[in-house]
Every structure is written in C-alpha cells, then in structure tokens.
Short mmCIF file of C-alpha atoms and ligand atoms in Angstrom, two decimals:
data_model
loop_
_atom_site.label_atom_id
_atom_site.label_comp_id
_atom_site.label_asym_id
_atom_site.label_seq_id
_atom_site.Cartn_x
_atom_site.Cartn_y
_atom_site.Cartn_z
CA MET S 1 -29.23 10.39 -2.86
CA LYS S 2 -27.58 7.08 -2.08
CA ILE S 3 -24.52 6.66 0.14
CA ILE S 4 -22.62 3.39 -0.11
CA PHE S 5 -20.22 2.60 2.70
CA ALA S 6 -17.24 0.52 1.63
CA THR S 7 -16.97 -1.62 4.76
CA GLY S 8 -17.52 -5.22 5.67
CA ASN S 9 -17.43 -4.39 9.39
CA GLU S 10 -21.00 -4.54 10.78
CA ASN S 11 -20.02 -2.69 13.98
CA LYS S 12 -18.63 0.26 12.06
CA MET S 13 -21.79 0.20 9.95
CA LYS S 14 -24.03 0.52 13.05
CA GLU S 15 -22.12 3.60 14.22
CA ILE S 16 -22.15 5.09 10.73
CA ARG S 17 -25.93 4.65 10.35
CA GLU S 18 -26.55 6.42 13.64
CA ILE S 19 -24.34 9.38 12.63
CA MET S 20 -25.86 9.68 9.13
CA ASP S 21 -29.42 9.13 10.41
CA ASP S 22 -30.59 12.75 9.99
CA LEU S 23 -29.34 13.05 6.39
CA ASP S 24 -32.02 12.71 3.75
CA CYS S 25 -30.10 9.85 2.14
CA GLU S 26 -30.27 6.10 1.83
CA VAL S 27 -27.22 4.65 3.58
CA LEU S 28 -26.24 1.21 2.32
CA SER S 29 -23.45 -1.16 3.25
CA MET S 30 -21.47 -2.73 0.40
CA LYS S 31 -23.35 -5.97 0.95
CA GLU S 32 -26.74 -4.22 0.78
CA ALA S 33 -25.66 -2.53 -2.44
CA GLY S 34 -24.85 -5.99 -3.84
CA ILE S 35 -21.14 -5.27 -4.19
CA VAL S 36 -18.74 -8.11 -3.46
CA VAL S 37 -15.10 -7.16 -3.63
CA ASN S 38 -12.05 -8.14 -1.67
CA VAL S 39 -9.84 -5.10 -1.37
CA GLU S 40 -6.20 -5.45 -0.41
CA GLU S 41 -5.47 -2.75 2.16
CA ASN S 42 -1.79 -2.36 1.38
CA GLY S 43 -1.42 1.36 2.04
CA GLU S 44 1.00 2.70 4.65
CA THR S 45 -1.38 5.26 6.10
CA PHE S 46 -5.02 5.32 7.19
CA GLU S 47 -5.71 7.87 4.45
CA GLU S 48 -4.22 5.67 1.71
CA ASN S 49 -6.21 2.63 2.83
CA ALA S 50 -9.46 4.58 3.06
CA GLN S 51 -8.84 5.86 -0.46
CA ILE S 52 -8.03 2.35 -1.77
CA LYS S 53 -11.31 0.98 -0.36
CA ALA S 54 -13.42 3.92 -1.57
CA ARG S 55 -11.93 3.82 -5.09
CA ALA S 56 -12.49 0.06 -5.42
CA ILE S 57 -16.22 0.58 -4.81
CA ALA S 58 -16.59 3.88 -6.70
CA GLU S 59 -15.34 2.11 -9.85
CA ARG S 60 -18.33 -0.21 -9.60
CA VAL S 61 -21.18 2.24 -8.95
CA GLU S 62 -22.82 5.24 -10.55
CA ASP S 63 -24.90 8.02 -9.03
CA ALA S 64 -23.91 7.30 -5.45
CA ILE S 65 -21.63 8.86 -2.87
CA VAL S 66 -19.05 6.28 -1.80
CA LEU S 67 -17.51 6.49 1.67
CA ALA S 68 -14.81 4.30 3.23
CA ASP S 69 -13.39 4.20 6.75
CA ASP S 70 -9.90 3.07 7.69
CA SER S 71 -9.24 3.18 11.37
CA GLY S 72 -7.12 1.73 14.12
CA LEU S 73 -5.44 2.07 17.48
CA GLU S 74 -2.02 3.72 17.93
CA ILE S 75 -0.31 2.79 21.20
CA ASP S 76 2.68 5.03 21.95
CA PHE S 77 4.40 2.42 24.18
CA LEU S 78 4.34 0.02 21.18
CA ASN S 79 5.72 2.60 18.72
CA LYS S 80 2.20 3.37 17.46
CA GLU S 81 1.42 -0.28 16.76
CA PRO S 82 -0.97 -1.88 15.81
CA GLY S 83 -1.91 1.28 13.82
CA VAL S 84 -2.94 0.54 10.24
CA ARG S 85 -2.62 -3.16 11.05
CA SER S 86 -5.20 -3.03 13.85
CA SER S 87 -7.58 -5.51 12.30
CA ARG S 88 -4.73 -7.85 11.20
CA PHE S 89 -2.90 -7.68 14.58
CA MET S 90 -2.40 -11.29 15.84
CA GLY S 91 -4.45 -12.49 12.82
CA VAL S 92 -7.91 -11.42 11.63
CA ASP S 93 -9.51 -14.54 13.11
CA THR S 94 -8.14 -14.01 16.61
CA SER S 95 -10.82 -12.80 19.02
CA TYR S 96 -10.60 -9.31 20.52
CA THR S 97 -10.71 -10.87 23.99
CA VAL S 98 -7.35 -12.47 23.17
CA LYS S 99 -5.94 -9.43 21.35
CA ASN S 100 -6.92 -7.06 24.16
CA GLN S 101 -5.51 -9.36 26.84
CA HIS S 102 -2.22 -9.55 24.93
CA ILE S 103 -2.00 -5.74 24.72
CA LEU S 104 -2.67 -5.45 28.48
CA GLU S 105 0.21 -7.89 29.06
CA LEU S 106 2.54 -6.00 26.71
CA LEU S 107 1.85 -2.85 28.75
CA GLU S 108 2.01 -4.53 32.15
CA GLU S 109 5.13 -2.60 33.17
CA ALA S 110 4.02 0.72 31.63
CA GLU S 111 3.34 3.57 34.08
CA GLU S 112 0.22 5.72 33.61
CA GLU S 113 2.05 8.43 31.64
CA GLN S 114 3.41 5.75 29.28
CA ARG S 115 -0.04 4.36 28.42
CA SER S 116 -1.14 7.08 25.99
CA ALA S 117 -2.95 5.90 22.88
CA ARG S 118 -5.38 7.15 20.27
CA PHE S 119 -7.99 5.83 17.90
CA VAL S 120 -7.47 7.23 14.41
CA CYS S 121 -10.04 7.29 11.63
CA ALA S 122 -9.65 8.38 8.03
CA ILE S 123 -12.82 8.66 5.97
CA ALA S 124 -12.54 8.92 2.20
CA ALA S 125 -15.48 10.25 0.22
CA ILE S 126 -15.91 9.98 -3.55
CA LEU S 127 -18.79 11.94 -5.10
CA PRO S 128 -20.61 10.82 -8.26
CA ASN S 129 -18.56 13.41 -10.22
CA LYS S 130 -15.45 11.57 -8.85
CA GLU S 131 -14.38 14.48 -6.66
CA GLU S 132 -12.57 13.09 -3.61
CA LYS S 133 -12.20 14.25 -0.03
CA ILE S 134 -10.36 12.68 2.90
CA ILE S 135 -10.77 13.60 6.56
CA ARG S 136 -8.75 12.29 9.52
CA ALA S 137 -9.87 12.54 13.13
CA THR S 138 -8.61 11.10 16.40
CA ILE S 139 -9.61 10.55 20.00
CA GLU S 140 -6.87 10.60 22.65
CA GLY S 141 -6.93 8.22 25.58
CA GLN S 142 -4.96 5.61 27.48
CA ILE S 143 -4.65 1.86 27.51
CA ALA S 144 -6.64 0.78 30.56
CA LYS S 145 -5.18 -1.44 33.29
CA GLU S 146 -7.94 -3.97 32.70
CA SER S 147 -10.58 -4.71 30.11
CA LYS S 148 -13.97 -3.14 30.91
CA GLY S 149 -17.36 -2.72 29.22
CA GLU S 150 -19.48 -4.70 26.80
CA LYS S 151 -20.52 -2.07 24.27
CA GLY S 152 -18.74 -1.00 21.09
CA PHE S 153 -16.33 -3.45 19.43
CA GLY S 154 -12.67 -4.24 18.79
CA TYR S 155 -10.30 -2.48 21.17
CA ASP S 156 -13.03 -0.46 22.95
CA PRO S 157 -12.82 -2.42 26.26
CA ILE S 158 -9.16 -1.41 26.77
CA PHE S 159 -9.42 2.21 25.52
CA TYR S 160 -9.83 4.45 28.57
CA VAL S 161 -11.02 8.05 28.14
CA PRO S 162 -9.90 10.12 31.17
CA GLU S 163 -12.57 12.85 30.67
CA PHE S 164 -15.33 10.25 30.95
CA GLY S 165 -13.59 8.04 33.52
CA CYS S 166 -14.43 4.90 31.57
CA THR S 167 -13.56 2.93 28.44
CA THR S 168 -15.30 3.49 25.11
CA ALA S 169 -16.91 0.06 25.63
CA GLU S 170 -18.77 1.55 28.62
CA LEU S 171 -20.26 4.43 26.60
CA SER S 172 -23.57 4.28 24.75
CA MET S 173 -23.24 4.43 20.95
CA GLU S 174 -24.61 7.98 21.03
CA GLN S 175 -22.01 9.10 23.60
CA LYS S 176 -19.18 7.35 21.76
CA ASN S 177 -20.18 8.87 18.41
CA LYS S 178 -20.03 12.39 19.90
CA ILE S 179 -16.37 12.07 20.89
CA SER S 180 -14.92 9.27 18.79
CA HIS S 181 -12.48 9.36 15.88
CA ARG S 182 -15.19 7.99 13.56
CA GLY S 183 -17.89 10.32 14.89
CA LYS S 184 -15.71 13.40 14.39
CA ALA S 185 -14.49 12.41 10.91
CA LEU S 186 -18.00 11.51 9.72
CA THR S 187 -19.49 14.72 11.07
CA GLN S 188 -17.06 16.67 8.89
CA ILE S 189 -17.76 14.47 5.86
CA LYS S 190 -21.47 15.00 6.46
CA LYS S 191 -20.98 18.78 6.31
CA PHE S 192 -19.08 18.38 3.05
CA ILE S 193 -21.92 16.30 1.55
CA ILE S 194 -24.58 18.77 2.76
CA GLU S 195 -22.68 21.73 1.30
CA TYR S 196 -22.19 19.95 -1.99
CA TYR S 197 -25.71 18.68 -2.51
CA GLY S 198 -27.79 20.80 -0.18
CA ILE S 199 -29.46 17.66 1.18
P1 ITT I 1 -13.35 -2.72 6.69
O1 ITT I 1 -11.93 -2.63 6.18
O2 ITT I 1 -14.20 -3.65 5.89
O3 ITT I 1 -13.99 -1.38 6.90
P2 ITT I 1 -12.08 -3.64 9.14
O4 ITT I 1 -12.61 -4.09 10.47
O5 ITT I 1 -11.05 -4.50 8.49
O6 ITT I 1 -13.33 -3.39 8.16
P3 ITT I 1 -10.09 -1.55 9.35
O7 ITT I 1 -9.18 -2.16 8.37
O8 ITT I 1 -10.33 -0.06 9.28
O9 ITT I 1 -11.55 -2.18 9.32
O10 ITT I 1 -9.57 -1.94 10.78
C1 ITT I 1 -9.93 -1.20 11.86
C2 ITT I 1 -9.72 -2.00 13.13
O11 ITT I 1 -9.34 -1.07 14.15
C3 ITT I 1 -11.03 -2.62 13.59
O12 ITT I 1 -11.21 -3.92 13.11
C4 ITT I 1 -10.88 -2.55 15.09
O13 ITT I 1 -10.12 -3.60 15.54
C5 ITT I 1 -10.08 -1.27 15.31
N1 ITT I 1 -11.00 -0.14 15.54
C6 ITT I 1 -11.31 0.86 14.67
N2 ITT I 1 -12.23 1.69 15.18
C7 ITT I 1 -12.53 1.19 16.40
C8 ITT I 1 -13.43 1.58 17.40
O14 ITT I 1 -14.25 2.61 17.23
N3 ITT I 1 -13.48 0.86 18.51
C9 ITT I 1 -12.70 -0.22 18.67
N4 ITT I 1 -11.83 -0.68 17.78
C10 ITT I 1 -11.74 0.02 16.64
#
C-alpha cells in the first residue's frame, strides 16, 4: 500500500515518516510521487484546509491513501492568531527567527497566565475508495519568554511545554511526536488505516 502525503514542508515530512515507520506501507511525499500542484489554502479552518490539500492530490492518483496536514499555532493573547495563517504570518519568505522574535515582542507585556497557546493539527485522509476521514489534535503550552532550542521547525523554539520544562525545539523528534498535535492526529489516522486495510 502506498501513502502519499500532500505536503511541501520537508520538516513535517520528517516527523510523518518517523510516525508511520512501523506501518507496512511506502510513504511518499508529493514530490516523490511526482505530483506538482499549487493548492490555494483558502479554508477558514484547519480541517477545511487539510481537506482542500488532500482532495487536490487524491484527484490525481489512484490506488493510494492520500493524507494532508494543516496545522498552526493559536496564541490566546493574539485572539488565536496566527492560527490557520501560521505559515503566511509576516509573509511566507520571512524567517522563523524574525517571526518568533516578533511574537515574543507582541507578548512582552503578557503575564504567565496570559501566554497560553496551542499547536493544532488537522489530518485529512482519503482512501482509494474515496472515503474521507478528518482528525484534529492539539498540544497545549505557553509562549516562552525567550526563544530556545535548535530542533524541530517553525514556531517550536517559542512553544514552551510546562510538563517537560522546555520548548518543543528542545525535544528529540521521538519525544515531540509522542506529545505533539501532529503525533496525536497521525496516531489516530494510523489506527484508522490499520483497521481499514489490516496492514
Ligand atoms: P504544506 O501546506 O505544504 O503542508 P506548510 O508549511 O504551508 O506546508 P501549513 O499551511 O499547515 O503547512 O502551515 C503550518 C505552519 O504552522 C508551519 O509552516 C509552521 O510555521 C507552523 N507549525 C505547524 N506545526 C508545527 C510544529 O510542529 N512546530 C512548529 N511550527 C509548526
């Protein structure tokens, strides 16, 4: 069985491969599957955008499970921004060093109890028979006082997880996948695929 992941984000792809590693499936990125498509993510929710991406790819393939991830960071102090616009926040070409620094400045006056935030991930799955499933998962945390850690990607250096006493950029990929929004959503999708195909 082939699984095609509808993402152009190499960092997501690394996490996804690790989570799907024990499935008896070939996991391919869009690029590896030879699919070039520019999808406009104009949905208002993570679920809608995940579905838009998955459908755009599923239209172009046969006999494969198509998965898509739409994710982002909701910061309560900023009225849940950047949310679905997380990758477009301050422009897609702006570095995360700059984006993260800007967020730290926006929250400079925020007290600890005002710094709550969460990563959200919606994964859409489309089976070869076109049956669809969408799962949402989150991880709760806080916006850190300063940027820390070199691992992960995107907003990880400013996302502090109180239970671990560090940011998600300080966790190994294995540790992050156990507790993260993406890890939790994909684990549920994996169960769905296993039940469906017995693989
Ligand atoms: P695709 O649409 O091609 O999958 P993308 O990077 O544009 O790639 P999204 O539209 O889902 O993906 O945007 C998600 C953004 O949210 C991502 O670029 C990061 O900035 C942020 N994000 C999501 N998950 C994250 C994580 O685990 N750690 C840090 N930042 C994350």
